[in-house]
mmCIF file of C-alpha atoms and ligand atoms in Angstrom:
data_model
loop_
_atom_site.group_PDB
_atom_site.id
_atom_site.type_symbol
_atom_site.label_atom_id
_atom_site.label_comp_id
_atom_site.label_asym_id
_atom_site.label_seq_id
_atom_site.Cartn_x
_atom_site.Cartn_y
_atom_site.Cartn_z
ATOM 1 C CA MET J 9 -28.874 67.751 -81.581
ATOM 2 C CA SER J 10 -28.352 68.432 -77.852
ATOM 3 C CA LYS J 11 -29.995 71.279 -76.031
ATOM 4 C CA LYS J 12 -26.644 73.031 -75.667
ATOM 5 C CA ASP J 13 -25.904 72.767 -79.382
ATOM 6 C CA LEU J 14 -29.336 74.094 -80.183
ATOM 7 C CA LYS J 15 -28.753 77.055 -77.868
ATOM 8 C CA ASN J 16 -25.371 77.778 -79.460
ATOM 9 C CA ARG J 17 -26.916 77.603 -82.931
ATOM 10 C CA LYS J 18 -29.661 79.999 -81.930
ATOM 11 C CA THR J 19 -27.096 82.468 -80.519
ATOM 12 C CA LEU J 20 -25.058 82.194 -83.688
ATOM 13 C CA LEU J 21 -28.081 82.782 -85.956
ATOM 14 C CA TYR J 22 -29.099 85.713 -83.867
ATOM 15 C CA THR J 23 -25.631 87.325 -84.157
ATOM 16 C CA ILE J 24 -25.529 86.777 -87.956
ATOM 17 C CA LYS J 25 -28.987 88.304 -88.315
ATOM 18 C CA LYS J 26 -27.992 91.298 -86.205
ATOM 19 C CA LEU J 27 -24.675 91.802 -88.106
ATOM 20 C CA SER J 28 -26.332 91.569 -91.497
ATOM 21 C CA LYS J 29 -28.927 94.102 -90.422
ATOM 22 C CA LEU J 30 -26.184 96.395 -89.283
ATOM 23 C CA ALA J 31 -24.270 95.930 -92.547
ATOM 24 C CA LYS J 32 -27.413 96.826 -94.473
ATOM 25 C CA ASP J 33 -27.938 99.939 -92.336
ATOM 26 C CA PHE J 34 -24.253 100.946 -92.739
ATOM 27 C CA SER J 35 -24.447 100.474 -96.544
ATOM 28 C CA THR J 36 -26.605 103.607 -96.747
ATOM 29 C CA LYS J 37 -23.877 105.590 -95.000
ATOM 30 C CA LYS J 38 -23.006 108.830 -96.770
ATOM 31 C CA ASN J 39 -19.574 110.416 -96.686
ATOM 32 C CA ASN J 40 -18.496 111.705 -93.250
ATOM 33 C CA GLU J 41 -21.876 110.991 -91.752
ATOM 34 C CA LYS J 42 -21.831 109.971 -88.102
ATOM 35 C CA ILE J 43 -23.713 106.882 -87.160
ATOM 36 C CA PHE J 44 -24.649 105.615 -83.676
ATOM 37 C CA VAL J 45 -25.601 102.034 -83.101
ATOM 38 C CA CYS J 46 -28.332 101.388 -80.513
ATOM 39 C CA LYS J 47 -26.977 99.108 -77.762
ATOM 40 C CA LYS J 48 -30.452 97.672 -77.151
ATOM 41 C CA CYS J 49 -31.651 96.722 -80.628
ATOM 42 C CA GLY J 50 -28.608 97.164 -82.849
ATOM 43 C CA LYS J 51 -30.278 99.714 -85.148
ATOM 44 C CA ALA J 52 -27.799 102.197 -86.775
ATOM 45 C CA ASN J 53 -29.078 105.707 -86.339
ATOM 46 C CA HIS J 54 -27.728 108.631 -88.331
ATOM 47 C CA LEU J 55 -26.680 111.647 -86.274
ATOM 48 C CA GLU J 56 -28.965 114.006 -88.118
ATOM 49 C CA ASP J 57 -31.999 111.692 -87.610
ATOM 50 C CA LEU J 58 -31.069 111.300 -83.952
ATOM 51 C CA LYS J 59 -30.910 115.010 -83.431
ATOM 52 C CA LYS J 60 -34.384 115.453 -84.977
ATOM 53 C CA ASN J 61 -35.645 112.588 -82.765
ATOM 54 C CA LEU J 62 -34.233 114.034 -79.504
ATOM 55 C CA PHE J 63 -31.509 111.288 -79.454
ATOM 56 C CA ILE J 64 -34.041 108.471 -79.148
ATOM 57 C CA CYS J 65 -33.622 105.272 -81.155
ATOM 58 C CA SER J 66 -36.172 105.286 -84.021
ATOM 59 C CA GLN J 67 -36.643 101.467 -83.768
ATOM 60 C CA CYS J 68 -36.873 100.623 -80.075
ATOM 61 C CA SER J 69 -37.324 104.093 -78.476
ATOM 62 C CA SER J 70 -34.383 103.666 -76.088
ATOM 63 C CA TYR J 71 -32.585 106.879 -75.067
ATOM 64 C CA PHE J 72 -29.076 107.815 -76.222
ATOM 65 C CA PRO J 73 -27.023 110.053 -74.003
ATOM 66 C CA LEU J 74 -27.980 113.696 -74.508
ATOM 67 C CA THR J 75 -25.621 116.214 -72.976
ATOM 68 C CA GLY J 76 -24.043 119.690 -73.381
ATOM 69 C CA ILE J 77 -25.065 121.838 -76.298
ATOM 70 C CA ASP J 78 -27.575 119.270 -77.647
ATOM 71 C CA ARG J 79 -29.242 119.181 -74.238
ATOM 72 C CA PHE J 80 -29.324 122.993 -74.062
ATOM 73 C CA ASP J 81 -30.804 123.191 -77.545
ATOM 74 C CA MET J 82 -33.585 120.850 -76.453
ATOM 75 C CA LEU J 83 -34.317 122.490 -73.087
ATOM 76 C CA LEU J 84 -33.583 126.165 -73.438
ATOM 77 C CA ASP J 85 -35.115 129.022 -75.466
ATOM 78 C CA LYS J 86 -33.012 130.301 -78.331
ATOM 79 C CA GLY J 87 -30.410 132.837 -77.452
ATOM 80 C CA TYR J 88 -28.901 131.115 -74.351
ATOM 81 C CA ARG J 89 -25.234 131.634 -73.619
ATOM 82 C CA VAL J 90 -22.715 128.900 -72.764
ATOM 83 C CA ILE J 91 -20.526 130.182 -69.907
ATOM 84 C CA ASP J 92 -17.697 129.020 -67.707
ATOM 85 C CA TYR J 93 -16.054 130.271 -64.529
ATOM 86 C CA ASN J 94 -12.398 129.685 -65.566
ATOM 87 C CA SER J 95 -11.864 126.970 -62.982
ATOM 88 C CA LYS J 96 -8.467 125.275 -63.061
ATOM 89 C CA LYS J 97 -7.959 121.831 -64.659
ATOM 90 C CA THR J 98 -5.509 120.251 -62.256
ATOM 91 C CA ASN J 99 -4.027 116.830 -61.436
ATOM 92 C CA PRO J 100 -4.166 117.070 -57.646
ATOM 93 C CA ILE J 101 -2.628 113.648 -56.766
ATOM 94 C CA ASN J 102 -0.320 113.523 -59.851
ATOM 95 C CA PHE J 103 -2.149 110.538 -61.257
ATOM 96 C CA PRO J 104 -0.142 109.103 -64.147
ATOM 97 C CA ASN J 105 -1.320 109.780 -67.718
ATOM 98 C CA TYR J 106 -4.068 112.063 -66.483
ATOM 99 C CA ARG J 107 -4.402 115.608 -67.835
ATOM 100 C CA ASN J 108 -1.980 114.919 -70.654
ATOM 101 C CA LYS J 109 -4.669 114.981 -73.257
ATOM 102 C CA LYS J 110 -4.945 117.854 -75.717
ATOM 103 C CA GLU J 111 -8.715 117.795 -75.388
ATOM 104 C CA ASP J 112 -8.336 119.024 -71.763
ATOM 105 C CA GLU J 113 -7.665 122.455 -73.156
ATOM 106 C CA LYS J 114 -11.025 122.608 -74.878
ATOM 107 C CA THR J 115 -13.366 120.547 -72.758
ATOM 108 C CA GLU J 116 -14.162 118.972 -69.446
ATOM 109 C CA ALA J 117 -17.010 116.950 -67.995
ATOM 110 C CA VAL J 118 -19.500 119.804 -67.483
ATOM 111 C CA LYS J 119 -20.999 122.584 -69.562
ATOM 112 C CA ILE J 120 -23.019 125.500 -68.138
ATOM 113 C CA ALA J 121 -25.576 127.770 -69.807
ATOM 114 C CA ARG J 122 -27.320 130.925 -68.804
ATOM 115 C CA GLY J 123 -30.702 131.341 -70.506
ATOM 116 C CA LYS J 124 -34.433 130.915 -70.300
ATOM 117 C CA ILE J 125 -36.896 127.994 -70.417
ATOM 118 C CA LEU J 126 -40.279 129.155 -71.814
ATOM 119 C CA GLY J 127 -39.279 132.741 -70.844
ATOM 120 C CA ASN J 128 -38.155 131.869 -67.305
ATOM 121 C CA SER J 129 -34.508 132.799 -66.511
ATOM 122 C CA VAL J 130 -32.387 129.935 -65.334
ATOM 123 C CA LEU J 131 -28.814 128.593 -64.961
ATOM 124 C CA VAL J 132 -28.344 125.047 -66.341
ATOM 125 C CA ALA J 133 -25.414 122.643 -65.876
ATOM 126 C CA SER J 134 -25.136 119.545 -67.950
ATOM 127 C CA LEU J 135 -22.562 116.769 -67.281
ATOM 128 C CA ILE J 136 -20.754 115.496 -70.397
ATOM 129 C CA ASN J 137 -20.567 111.718 -70.755
ATOM 130 C CA THR J 138 -17.975 111.761 -73.513
ATOM 131 C CA TYR J 139 -15.327 113.212 -71.143
ATOM 132 C CA MET J 140 -14.343 110.508 -68.627
ATOM 133 C CA LEU J 141 -17.988 109.434 -68.369
ATOM 134 C CA GLY J 142 -19.128 112.735 -66.831
ATOM 135 C CA SER J 143 -17.140 112.000 -63.693
ATOM 136 C CA LEU J 144 -17.024 114.449 -60.816
ATOM 137 C CA GLY J 145 -13.561 115.986 -60.422
ATOM 138 C CA THR J 146 -12.288 119.300 -59.041
ATOM 139 C CA TYR J 147 -13.040 121.261 -62.260
ATOM 140 C CA VAL J 148 -16.670 119.984 -62.376
ATOM 141 C CA GLY J 149 -17.095 120.610 -58.646
ATOM 142 C CA GLU J 150 -15.739 124.148 -58.884
ATOM 143 C CA GLU J 151 -17.841 125.100 -61.974
ATOM 144 C CA ILE J 152 -21.109 123.713 -60.454
ATOM 145 C CA THR J 153 -20.414 125.419 -57.081
ATOM 146 C CA LYS J 154 -19.683 128.760 -58.788
ATOM 147 C CA MET J 155 -22.902 128.399 -60.811
ATOM 148 C CA ILE J 156 -24.900 127.816 -57.619
ATOM 149 C CA GLU J 157 -23.251 130.833 -55.973
ATOM 150 C CA GLU J 158 -24.107 133.012 -58.987
ATOM 151 C CA ALA J 159 -27.691 131.744 -58.805
ATOM 152 C CA GLU J 160 -27.878 132.557 -55.151
ATOM 153 C CA LYS J 161 -26.547 136.054 -55.727
ATOM 154 C CA LYS J 162 -28.825 136.818 -58.692
ATOM 155 C CA GLN J 163 -31.826 134.878 -57.317
ATOM 156 C CA LEU J 164 -32.087 132.563 -60.259
ATOM 157 C CA PRO J 165 -33.374 128.988 -60.235
ATOM 158 C CA ILE J 166 -30.998 126.212 -61.346
ATOM 159 C CA VAL J 167 -31.245 122.937 -63.264
ATOM 160 C CA ILE J 168 -28.498 120.291 -63.100
ATOM 161 C CA ILE J 169 -28.609 117.458 -65.613
ATOM 162 C CA SER J 170 -26.688 114.457 -64.288
ATOM 163 C CA LEU J 171 -25.139 111.790 -66.492
ATOM 164 C CA SER J 172 -22.143 110.433 -64.664
ATOM 165 C CA GLY J 173 -20.151 107.348 -63.650
ATOM 166 C CA GLY J 174 -19.549 108.947 -60.219
ATOM 167 C CA ALA J 175 -16.540 110.507 -58.530
ATOM 168 C CA ARG J 176 -13.350 110.716 -60.598
ATOM 169 C CA MET J 177 -10.929 108.183 -59.151
ATOM 170 C CA GLN J 178 -7.894 109.887 -60.818
ATOM 171 C CA GLU J 179 -8.339 112.751 -58.334
ATOM 172 C CA GLY J 180 -8.725 110.552 -55.169
ATOM 173 C CA ILE J 181 -10.014 112.341 -52.084
ATOM 174 C CA PHE J 182 -10.164 115.701 -53.929
ATOM 175 C CA SER J 183 -12.923 114.241 -56.101
ATOM 176 C CA LEU J 184 -14.915 113.089 -53.058
ATOM 177 C CA MET J 185 -14.578 116.529 -51.504
ATOM 178 C CA GLN J 186 -16.551 117.970 -54.401
ATOM 179 C CA MET J 187 -19.638 116.073 -53.196
ATOM 180 C CA ALA J 188 -19.510 117.979 -49.878
ATOM 181 C CA LYS J 189 -18.684 121.289 -51.533
ATOM 182 C CA ILE J 190 -21.587 121.246 -53.993
ATOM 183 C CA SER J 191 -23.969 119.919 -51.327
ATOM 184 C CA SER J 192 -23.040 122.713 -48.970
ATOM 185 C CA ALA J 193 -23.483 125.382 -51.722
ATOM 186 C CA LEU J 194 -26.893 123.808 -52.457
ATOM 187 C CA TYR J 195 -27.836 123.979 -48.777
ATOM 188 C CA SER J 196 -27.095 127.730 -48.565
ATOM 189 C CA PHE J 197 -28.930 128.305 -51.897
ATOM 190 C CA GLY J 198 -31.967 126.336 -50.665
ATOM 191 C CA GLU J 199 -32.006 128.101 -47.310
ATOM 192 C CA LYS J 200 -32.447 131.404 -49.128
ATOM 193 C CA GLY J 201 -35.351 130.022 -51.096
ATOM 194 C CA GLY J 202 -33.517 128.994 -54.260
ATOM 195 C CA LEU J 203 -35.259 126.466 -56.544
ATOM 196 C CA TYR J 204 -33.156 123.482 -57.737
ATOM 197 C CA ILE J 205 -34.434 121.029 -60.316
ATOM 198 C CA SER J 206 -32.328 117.885 -60.684
ATOM 199 C CA LEU J 207 -32.736 115.841 -63.897
ATOM 200 C CA LEU J 208 -31.222 112.391 -63.535
ATOM 201 C CA THR J 209 -30.371 110.669 -66.860
ATOM 202 C CA ASN J 210 -28.847 107.357 -67.801
ATOM 203 C CA PRO J 211 -26.547 106.617 -65.959
ATOM 204 C CA THR J 212 -26.388 108.617 -62.703
ATOM 205 C CA MET J 213 -24.104 106.615 -60.442
ATOM 206 C CA GLY J 214 -21.675 106.765 -57.471
ATOM 207 C CA GLY J 215 -20.777 110.024 -55.832
ATOM 208 C CA VAL J 216 -23.020 112.091 -58.146
ATOM 209 C CA SER J 217 -26.146 110.081 -57.257
ATOM 210 C CA ALA J 218 -25.062 110.182 -53.582
ATOM 211 C CA SER J 219 -24.817 113.948 -53.517
ATOM 212 C CA PHE J 220 -26.214 116.788 -55.686
ATOM 213 C CA ALA J 221 -28.244 114.616 -58.117
ATOM 214 C CA ALA J 222 -30.469 113.491 -55.253
ATOM 215 C CA GLN J 223 -30.836 116.880 -53.587
ATOM 216 C CA GLY J 224 -33.197 118.621 -55.980
ATOM 217 C CA ASP J 225 -36.397 120.266 -54.812
ATOM 218 C CA TYR J 226 -37.649 118.267 -57.783
ATOM 219 C CA ASN J 227 -35.820 115.049 -58.646
ATOM 220 C CA ILE J 228 -36.881 114.143 -62.171
ATOM 221 C CA GLY J 229 -35.784 110.957 -63.956
ATOM 222 C CA GLU J 230 -35.602 110.018 -67.623
ATOM 223 C CA PRO J 231 -37.383 106.808 -68.676
ATOM 224 C CA GLY J 232 -35.299 103.695 -68.210
ATOM 225 C CA ALA J 233 -32.327 105.590 -66.623
ATOM 226 C CA LEU J 234 -29.979 103.552 -64.395
ATOM 227 C CA ILE J 235 -29.624 105.446 -61.110
ATOM 228 C CA GLY J 236 -27.736 104.085 -58.115
ATOM 229 C CA PHE J 237 -24.470 104.017 -56.130
ATOM 230 C CA ALA J 238 -22.603 100.768 -56.997
ATOM 231 C CA GLY J 239 -23.548 99.248 -60.357
ATOM 232 C CA PRO J 240 -25.853 96.195 -60.545
ATOM 233 C CA ARG J 241 -23.007 93.922 -61.704
ATOM 234 C CA VAL J 242 -20.857 94.802 -58.683
ATOM 235 C CA ILE J 243 -23.755 94.282 -56.301
ATOM 236 C CA LYS J 244 -24.638 90.969 -57.964
ATOM 237 C CA GLU J 245 -21.081 89.708 -57.686
ATOM 238 C CA THR J 246 -20.717 90.896 -54.045
ATOM 239 C CA LEU J 247 -24.066 89.508 -52.777
ATOM 240 C CA ARG J 248 -24.061 86.484 -55.132
ATOM 241 C CA GLU J 249 -27.771 86.874 -55.454
ATOM 242 C CA LYS J 250 -30.118 87.388 -58.403
ATOM 243 C CA ILE J 251 -30.985 90.998 -58.918
ATOM 244 C CA PRO J 252 -34.483 91.979 -60.253
ATOM 245 C CA ASP J 253 -34.631 93.307 -63.869
ATOM 246 C CA ASN J 254 -35.930 96.703 -62.814
ATOM 247 C CA PHE J 255 -33.193 97.133 -60.137
ATOM 248 C CA GLN J 256 -31.909 100.778 -60.033
ATOM 249 C CA LYS J 257 -34.177 101.719 -62.899
ATOM 250 C CA ALA J 258 -35.873 105.145 -62.766
ATOM 251 C CA GLU J 259 -39.366 103.609 -62.860
ATOM 252 C CA ASN J 260 -38.591 101.485 -59.771
ATOM 253 C CA LEU J 261 -37.049 104.424 -57.950
ATOM 254 C CA GLU J 262 -40.127 106.504 -58.590
ATOM 255 C CA ASN J 263 -42.246 103.754 -56.912
ATOM 256 C CA PHE J 264 -40.018 103.949 -53.843
ATOM 257 C CA GLY J 265 -40.248 107.762 -53.767
ATOM 258 C CA PHE J 266 -36.614 108.449 -54.614
ATOM 259 C CA LEU J 267 -37.770 110.290 -57.771
ATOM 260 C CA ASP J 268 -40.640 112.712 -57.844
ATOM 261 C CA MET J 269 -41.527 111.977 -61.437
ATOM 262 C CA ILE J 270 -40.322 110.516 -64.726
ATOM 263 C CA ILE J 271 -40.684 112.775 -67.796
ATOM 264 C CA GLU J 272 -40.148 111.760 -71.425
ATOM 265 C CA ARG J 273 -37.684 113.921 -73.383
ATOM 266 C CA LYS J 274 -40.365 115.411 -75.618
ATOM 267 C CA ASN J 275 -42.181 116.795 -72.578
ATOM 268 C CA GLN J 276 -39.217 117.951 -70.459
ATOM 269 C CA ARG J 277 -38.979 121.514 -71.786
ATOM 270 C CA GLU J 278 -42.659 122.203 -71.230
ATOM 271 C CA ILE J 279 -42.932 120.615 -67.741
ATOM 272 C CA ILE J 280 -39.717 122.111 -66.441
ATOM 273 C CA GLY J 281 -40.723 125.478 -67.880
ATOM 274 C CA LYS J 282 -44.109 125.150 -66.018
ATOM 275 C CA ILE J 283 -42.352 124.250 -62.739
ATOM 276 C CA LEU J 284 -40.144 127.394 -63.151
ATOM 277 C CA ARG J 285 -43.155 129.545 -63.816
ATOM 278 C CA MET J 286 -45.023 128.130 -60.848
ATOM 279 C CA HIS J 287 -42.169 129.245 -58.493
ATOM 280 C CA ARG J 288 -41.492 132.476 -60.336
ATOM 281 C CA SER J 289 -43.256 134.801 -57.896
ATOM 282 C CA LYS J 290 -41.081 133.734 -55.045
ATOM 283 C CA TYR J 291 -37.679 133.182 -56.648
ATOM 284 C CA GLY J 292 -36.060 133.560 -59.965
ATOM 285 C CA ARG J 293 -37.962 136.644 -61.089
ATOM 286 C CA LEU J 294 -35.958 138.972 -63.262
HETATM 287 ZN ZN1 ZN V 23 -32.820 100.798 -80.523
#
């Protein structure tokens, strides 16, 4: 048997093994139960188990996306309120087949909550990966800007949880303008002593990583998160060079000083709560 045949056989055996394992996991599926398959190890995780485990794979400990209400439940004290500022959902360059979806009425790529973390009042924005990969469009830009303006007015600290593919190409230049709009609101907020904690989760890319996600007073990463501008595949194909395994990974970015720290999900509530408390006397006091 040639080396190539042996390699093909190995790949085939691996696929069969993986599929049979998946089938076994799926066989335990109950009616209407949602199942999420881990991209790294192939383990099928039940939604209820994932929720209990902070959306971390029970087999290989890799992180599933955690956004919106689930993120608020993990981070905030009970009794928080989900709010919005009634920003318009527009199609500024009349991009074909954009904004025709029924889901537009109910949702968009950001959710905002007003609440407390360990008793410290805070405004939190969380990008939603299930809506156009958390991309930054005019609605998202407006909502986040209005949240920062409210925080400035009421002297509250803010937390923005990024999980985004970048600027929304369906909105062209209007999408890119949101980067400047949010950055300038953050500048004014910071000038008056406002505290901004940025939590960068997997993935934080493009225009989001190049603007507000990197502007926190604290830039905190989740373990293993991919954070960068262009994706590794694009860079690899453009440069035609081998890219290191840890390229654009949170751990590597922490070594270079781009991130201040990496915090595991189970510790985020406590550590962010402590940071808020530490700054409480100067800003964010109720
Ligand atoms: Zn896994």
